[in-house]
Amino acid sequence: YDNMAQNCLNENLLFICIGTSVVLGITLGLALRAFELSSDTVSLLQFPGEIFMRLLKLMILPLVVASLISALAQMDAANSSLMGVVTLIYYLVTVFFATLLGIFLVLTIHPGDPRLAYGLPVVEAHKISALDSILDLIRNMFPDNIVQASFERSRTVHRTNVVARNNVTIQEITKEVSDQRGMNIIAST
């Protein structure tokens, strides 16, 4: 009986670990909502997840290209040409619908309209923080796109939002990670 339980545990270990992690993450997230955490604490708590997502994004393109090349190498010429035609039709249909969606959204929400810019964030000079610099350094070690890493780097930017409420002007400073021009020397070596 012990051997059967051990085999069941070994076969379902990944499922058990994922389920336990989800329950632990939800519990920890709900428990931490009760506390007033600073923005630095929140950024430190979300940092491992951000690095994990960057690594997943980094792996997607090479994995898809390798699997496509492997699948095409195993097919004969007739199936390969049929797959090429189906892929081309799929691409044209998705581009058509994406274009329609883009035109619809441009006509409805008017992006870039200067009248809508009131109350949007104003970019200020970068305030240097040791914590932000260290996190940016680690972020740049794990780019989410290897091609993009050759001409852009991640950097934490402080933005000041000027909000007018009830005849009172409030300045809210928020941090966000953005990609800026310049070679990512850490990830390119």
PDB file of N, CA and C in Angstrom, residues 4-5 8 12 18 20 22 30 41-42 67 88-89 93 99 103 108 120 122-123 129 141 147-148 151:
ATOM      1  N   MET A   4       2.196   2.015  -3.496  1.00  0.00           N
ATOM      2  CA  MET A   4       1.181   2.585  -4.378  1.00  0.00           C
ATOM      3  C   MET A   4       0.966   4.068  -4.061  1.00  0.00           C
ATOM      4  N   ALA A   5       0.971   4.424  -2.786  1.00  0.00           N
ATOM      5  CA  ALA A   5       0.821   5.829  -2.393  1.00  0.00           C
ATOM      6  C   ALA A   5       2.028   6.643  -2.847  1.00  0.00           C
ATOM      7  N   CYS A   8       1.704   7.223  -6.584  1.00  0.00           N
ATOM      8  CA  CYS A   8       0.675   8.241  -6.847  1.00  0.00           C
ATOM      9  C   CYS A   8       1.216   9.635  -6.545  1.00  0.00           C
ATOM     10  N   ASN A  12       1.853  12.686  -9.379  1.00  0.00           N
ATOM     11  CA  ASN A  12       1.069  13.919  -9.256  1.00  0.00           C
ATOM     12  C   ASN A  12       1.804  15.016  -8.501  1.00  0.00           C
ATOM     13  N   ILE A  18       1.781  22.806  -7.725  1.00  0.00           N
ATOM     14  CA  ILE A  18       1.095  23.953  -8.317  1.00  0.00           C
ATOM     15  C   ILE A  18      -0.131  24.321  -7.493  1.00  0.00           C
ATOM     16  N   THR A  20      -0.722  23.698  -4.301  1.00  0.00           N
ATOM     17  CA  THR A  20      -0.276  24.258  -3.022  1.00  0.00           C
ATOM     18  C   THR A  20       0.214  25.689  -3.199  1.00  0.00           C
ATOM     19  N   VAL A  22      -0.718  27.852  -5.511  1.00  0.00           N
ATOM     20  CA  VAL A  22      -1.867  28.729  -5.770  1.00  0.00           C
ATOM     21  C   VAL A  22      -2.589  29.057  -4.473  1.00  0.00           C
ATOM     22  N   LEU A  30      -4.322  37.684   0.288  1.00  0.00           N
ATOM     23  CA  LEU A  30      -5.441  38.181   1.093  1.00  0.00           C
ATOM     24  C   LEU A  30      -4.974  38.650   2.469  1.00  0.00           C
ATOM     25  N   THR A  41       7.876  47.897  -0.680  1.00  0.00           N
ATOM     26  CA  THR A  41       7.581  46.541  -0.226  1.00  0.00           C
ATOM     27  C   THR A  41       6.780  45.786  -1.276  1.00  0.00           C
ATOM     28  N   VAL A  42       5.805  46.452  -1.863  1.00  0.00           N
ATOM     29  CA  VAL A  42       4.998  45.819  -2.909  1.00  0.00           C
ATOM     30  C   VAL A  42       5.870  45.467  -4.110  1.00  0.00           C
ATOM     31  N   SER A  67       9.852  24.310 -32.565  1.00  0.00           N
ATOM     32  CA  SER A  67       8.805  23.315 -32.787  1.00  0.00           C
ATOM     33  C   SER A  67       8.247  23.403 -34.207  1.00  0.00           C
ATOM     34  N   LEU A  88      -1.111  31.058 -44.169  1.00  0.00           N
ATOM     35  CA  LEU A  88      -1.251  32.347 -44.846  1.00  0.00           C
ATOM     36  C   LEU A  88      -2.680  32.872 -44.737  1.00  0.00           C
ATOM     37  N   ILE A  89      -3.665  32.006 -44.946  1.00  0.00           N
ATOM     38  CA  ILE A  89      -5.068  32.428 -44.819  1.00  0.00           C
ATOM     39  C   ILE A  89      -5.362  32.859 -43.386  1.00  0.00           C
ATOM     40  N   VAL A  93      -6.566  36.650 -42.297  1.00  0.00           N
ATOM     41  CA  VAL A  93      -7.834  36.867 -41.585  1.00  0.00           C
ATOM     42  C   VAL A  93      -7.588  37.577 -40.259  1.00  0.00           C
ATOM     43  N   THR A  99      -6.981  44.906 -37.915  1.00  0.00           N
ATOM     44  CA  THR A  99      -7.085  46.234 -38.530  1.00  0.00           C
ATOM     45  C   THR A  99      -8.458  46.836 -38.284  1.00  0.00           C
ATOM     46  N   ILE A 103      -9.144  50.279 -36.223  1.00  0.00           N
ATOM     47  CA  ILE A 103      -9.897  51.415 -36.774  1.00  0.00           C
ATOM     48  C   ILE A 103     -11.076  51.755 -35.874  1.00  0.00           C
ATOM     49  N   THR A 108     -13.470  55.421 -31.808  1.00  0.00           N
ATOM     50  CA  THR A 108     -14.279  55.552 -30.592  1.00  0.00           C
ATOM     51  C   THR A 108     -13.548  56.240 -29.448  1.00  0.00           C
ATOM     52  N   LEU A 120      -3.301  63.550 -17.148  1.00  0.00           N
ATOM     53  CA  LEU A 120      -2.453  62.388 -17.359  1.00  0.00           C
ATOM     54  C   LEU A 120      -1.090  62.617 -16.722  1.00  0.00           C
ATOM     55  N   VAL A 122       2.697  63.346 -15.821  1.00  0.00           N
ATOM     56  CA  VAL A 122       3.739  64.202 -16.372  1.00  0.00           C
ATOM     57  C   VAL A 122       5.075  63.571 -16.014  1.00  0.00           C
ATOM     58  N   VAL A 123       5.933  63.384 -16.995  1.00  0.00           N
ATOM     59  CA  VAL A 123       7.220  62.748 -16.741  1.00  0.00           C
ATOM     60  C   VAL A 123       8.165  63.767 -16.125  1.00  0.00           C
ATOM     61  N   SER A 129      17.066  55.834  -6.922  1.00  0.00           N
ATOM     62  CA  SER A 129      16.915  55.086  -5.687  1.00  0.00           C
ATOM     63  C   SER A 129      17.797  53.851  -5.800  1.00  0.00           C
ATOM     64  N   MET A 141      19.141  41.645 -16.505  1.00  0.00           N
ATOM     65  CA  MET A 141      19.820  40.362 -16.673  1.00  0.00           C
ATOM     66  C   MET A 141      18.909  39.344 -17.347  1.00  0.00           C
ATOM     67  N   VAL A 147      15.801  40.015 -28.765  1.00  0.00           N
ATOM     68  CA  VAL A 147      16.065  40.997 -29.816  1.00  0.00           C
ATOM     69  C   VAL A 147      15.924  42.406 -29.252  1.00  0.00           C
ATOM     70  N   GLN A 148      14.889  42.622 -28.465  1.00  0.00           N
ATOM     71  CA  GLN A 148      14.663  43.937 -27.862  1.00  0.00           C
ATOM     72  C   GLN A 148      15.798  44.304 -26.906  1.00  0.00           C
ATOM     73  N   PHE A 151      18.648  46.677 -28.108  1.00  0.00           N
ATOM     74  CA  PHE A 151      18.512  48.123 -28.308  1.00  0.00           C
ATOM     75  C   PHE A 151      17.658  48.827 -27.260  1.00  0.00           C
TER      76      PHE A 151
END
